[in-house]
Amino acid sequence: YLSLYLSLSLSISLSLSPSISLSISLSLSLPLSLSMKHSLTFTLDSKVLPFDLTEYASYLYDWIKEVENYAKATLPADTFNFSPLYESQMNFSNEANKLMAEVNAVSGNDFYTIRRLNDKLMFTERAFLDFQGLKGRTWLRHSVLAPSQYDSYTGVAFPSLSDAIFEKDVDEINFQIKYLSLFIDSAANWMHGDCLLYTSPSPRDS
């Protein structure tokens, strides 16, 4: 299973001479498994959130494969079908490649272009939140990663699906496969759509 934890570090430096300057850097490290580590580092000078969705797409594939292998080791293979999850992951991956190509091509200081891209990045991740909460644990809302219900010291991918496999509940397994694919498709739709959810006046030139 996945070992999930967060580490956060913040550094601030201030120089008052010969000229006043302020530098703030924030480093967020999110190890998603014993063999994967995703790090985000940004400063006040960053224009677009440093969130690599192509890497996220790769993780999604690995997590789906991991849970499928768990299911195969637990139940007969003809009792479930992971195809909807793989199809949704492929859709997510295609949209991620398009969006990250646009992000990498950003130049200049076009406020609305940068804001639109940041909205897409932010709300793509938010699309994975289940606001009804996980089954039996409504205080947990992330549909992809959460602590294991049966081992609070470890994290699992697709927790509701993993729980159903542990319980050998075939109907719930097949329901969760289809249900979770909707979250992945929803995230892909955020990347595909032209969203600028919260508009505000363009910054004035000083």
PDB file of N, CA and C in Angstrom, residues 1 61-74 80 82 85-86 144 156-159 161-163 165 177 180:
ATOM      1  N   TYR A   1       0.823  -1.195   0.000  1.00  0.00           N
ATOM      2  CA  TYR A   1       0.000   0.000   0.000  1.00  0.00           C
ATOM      3  C   TYR A   1       0.865   1.258   0.000  1.00  0.00           C
ATOM      4  N   TYR A  61      -2.391   5.813 -13.242  1.00  0.00           N
ATOM      5  CA  TYR A  61      -2.273   4.499 -13.898  1.00  0.00           C
ATOM      6  C   TYR A  61      -1.654   3.479 -12.941  1.00  0.00           C
ATOM      7  N   ASP A  62      -0.588   3.883 -12.265  1.00  0.00           N
ATOM      8  CA  ASP A  62       0.078   2.963 -11.330  1.00  0.00           C
ATOM      9  C   ASP A  62      -0.864   2.554 -10.203  1.00  0.00           C
ATOM     10  N   TRP A  63      -1.633   3.512  -9.692  1.00  0.00           N
ATOM     11  CA  TRP A  63      -2.546   3.211  -8.592  1.00  0.00           C
ATOM     12  C   TRP A  63      -3.669   2.280  -9.032  1.00  0.00           C
ATOM     13  N   ILE A  64      -4.182   2.517 -10.244  1.00  0.00           N
ATOM     14  CA  ILE A  64      -5.236   1.634 -10.770  1.00  0.00           C
ATOM     15  C   ILE A  64      -4.694   0.213 -10.918  1.00  0.00           C
ATOM     16  N   LYS A  65      -3.507   0.105 -11.476  1.00  0.00           N
ATOM     17  CA  LYS A  65      -2.889  -1.211 -11.666  1.00  0.00           C
ATOM     18  C   LYS A  65      -2.652  -1.891 -10.316  1.00  0.00           C
ATOM     19  N   GLU A  66      -2.218  -1.139  -9.324  1.00  0.00           N
ATOM     20  CA  GLU A  66      -1.950  -1.697  -8.002  1.00  0.00           C
ATOM     21  C   GLU A  66      -3.231  -2.259  -7.377  1.00  0.00           C
ATOM     22  N   VAL A  67      -4.326  -1.466  -7.464  1.00  0.00           N
ATOM     23  CA  VAL A  67      -5.586  -1.916  -6.874  1.00  0.00           C
ATOM     24  C   VAL A  67      -6.158  -3.090  -7.664  1.00  0.00           C
ATOM     25  N   GLU A  68      -5.994  -3.081  -8.978  1.00  0.00           N
ATOM     26  CA  GLU A  68      -6.462  -4.206  -9.790  1.00  0.00           C
ATOM     27  C   GLU A  68      -5.720  -5.490  -9.414  1.00  0.00           C
ATOM     28  N   ASN A  69      -4.415  -5.382  -9.222  1.00  0.00           N
ATOM     29  CA  ASN A  69      -3.645  -6.560  -8.818  1.00  0.00           C
ATOM     30  C   ASN A  69      -4.098  -7.072  -7.453  1.00  0.00           C
ATOM     31  N   TYR A  70      -4.427  -6.153  -6.567  1.00  0.00           N
ATOM     32  CA  TYR A  70      -4.954  -6.529  -5.253  1.00  0.00           C
ATOM     33  C   TYR A  70      -6.273  -7.275  -5.409  1.00  0.00           C
ATOM     34  N   ALA A  71      -7.128  -6.775  -6.317  1.00  0.00           N
ATOM     35  CA  ALA A  71      -8.412  -7.437  -6.558  1.00  0.00           C
ATOM     36  C   ALA A  71      -8.215  -8.839  -7.136  1.00  0.00           C
ATOM     37  N   LYS A  72      -7.277  -8.958  -8.065  1.00  0.00           N
ATOM     38  CA  LYS A  72      -7.013 -10.262  -8.683  1.00  0.00           C
ATOM     39  C   LYS A  72      -6.469 -11.262  -7.670  1.00  0.00           C
ATOM     40  N   ALA A  73      -5.734 -10.754  -6.686  1.00  0.00           N
ATOM     41  CA  ALA A  73      -5.185 -11.644  -5.661  1.00  0.00           C
ATOM     42  C   ALA A  73      -6.227 -12.012  -4.614  1.00  0.00           C
ATOM     43  N   THR A  74      -7.360 -11.323  -4.635  1.00  0.00           N
ATOM     44  CA  THR A  74      -8.370 -11.521  -3.606  1.00  0.00           C
ATOM     45  C   THR A  74      -9.609 -12.243  -4.115  1.00  0.00           C
ATOM     46  N   PHE A  80     -15.045  -8.749 -11.711  1.00  0.00           N
ATOM     47  CA  PHE A  80     -14.898  -7.293 -11.766  1.00  0.00           C
ATOM     48  C   PHE A  80     -14.252  -6.898 -13.084  1.00  0.00           C
ATOM     49  N   PHE A  82     -12.014  -3.541 -14.563  1.00  0.00           N
ATOM     50  CA  PHE A  82     -11.386  -2.242 -14.314  1.00  0.00           C
ATOM     51  C   PHE A  82     -11.310  -1.367 -15.561  1.00  0.00           C
ATOM     52  N   LEU A  85     -12.018   2.479 -15.339  1.00  0.00           N
ATOM     53  CA  LEU A  85     -10.971   3.281 -14.715  1.00  0.00           C
ATOM     54  C   LEU A  85      -9.812   3.524 -15.670  1.00  0.00           C
ATOM     55  N   TYR A  86      -9.429   2.514 -16.418  1.00  0.00           N
ATOM     56  CA  TYR A  86      -8.339   2.689 -17.376  1.00  0.00           C
ATOM     57  C   TYR A  86      -8.726   3.664 -18.489  1.00  0.00           C
ATOM     58  N   VAL A 144      -9.207   9.561  -4.260  1.00  0.00           N
ATOM     59  CA  VAL A 144      -8.046   8.827  -4.781  1.00  0.00           C
ATOM     60  C   VAL A 144      -7.109   8.362  -3.677  1.00  0.00           C
ATOM     61  N   VAL A 156      -3.934   4.320   1.165  1.00  0.00           N
ATOM     62  CA  VAL A 156      -4.292   3.442   0.059  1.00  0.00           C
ATOM     63  C   VAL A 156      -4.770   4.274  -1.120  1.00  0.00           C
ATOM     64  N   ALA A 157      -4.595   3.724  -2.311  1.00  0.00           N
ATOM     65  CA  ALA A 157      -5.143   4.335  -3.513  1.00  0.00           C
ATOM     66  C   ALA A 157      -6.588   3.890  -3.669  1.00  0.00           C
ATOM     67  N   PHE A 158      -7.447   4.812  -4.072  1.00  0.00           N
ATOM     68  CA  PHE A 158      -8.873   4.541  -4.235  1.00  0.00           C
ATOM     69  C   PHE A 158      -9.424   3.824  -3.000  1.00  0.00           C
ATOM     70  N   PRO A 159      -9.450   4.521  -1.878  1.00  0.00           N
ATOM     71  CA  PRO A 159      -9.765   3.879  -0.590  1.00  0.00           C
ATOM     72  C   PRO A 159     -11.096   3.144  -0.544  1.00  0.00           C
ATOM     73  N   LEU A 161     -12.733   1.771  -2.979  1.00  0.00           N
ATOM     74  CA  LEU A 161     -12.604   0.560  -3.790  1.00  0.00           C
ATOM     75  C   LEU A 161     -11.734  -0.472  -3.072  1.00  0.00           C
ATOM     76  N   SER A 162     -10.633  -0.037  -2.494  1.00  0.00           N
ATOM     77  CA  SER A 162      -9.758  -0.956  -1.757  1.00  0.00           C
ATOM     78  C   SER A 162     -10.486  -1.589  -0.579  1.00  0.00           C
ATOM     79  N   ASP A 163     -11.321  -0.792   0.100  1.00  0.00           N
ATOM     80  CA  ASP A 163     -12.099  -1.326   1.214  1.00  0.00           C
ATOM     81  C   ASP A 163     -13.074  -2.392   0.728  1.00  0.00           C
ATOM     82  N   ILE A 165     -12.752  -4.312  -1.846  1.00  0.00           N
ATOM     83  CA  ILE A 165     -11.991  -5.521  -2.183  1.00  0.00           C
ATOM     84  C   ILE A 165     -11.640  -6.284  -0.913  1.00  0.00           C
ATOM     85  N   ILE A 177     -15.787   1.117  -9.042  1.00  0.00           N
ATOM     86  CA  ILE A 177     -15.016   1.279 -10.282  1.00  0.00           C
ATOM     87  C   ILE A 177     -15.680   2.322 -11.179  1.00  0.00           C
ATOM     88  N   LEU A 180     -15.731   5.903  -9.316  1.00  0.00           N
ATOM     89  CA  LEU A 180     -14.440   6.576  -9.297  1.00  0.00           C
ATOM     90  C   LEU A 180     -14.028   7.063 -10.685  1.00  0.00           C
TER      91      LEU A 180
END
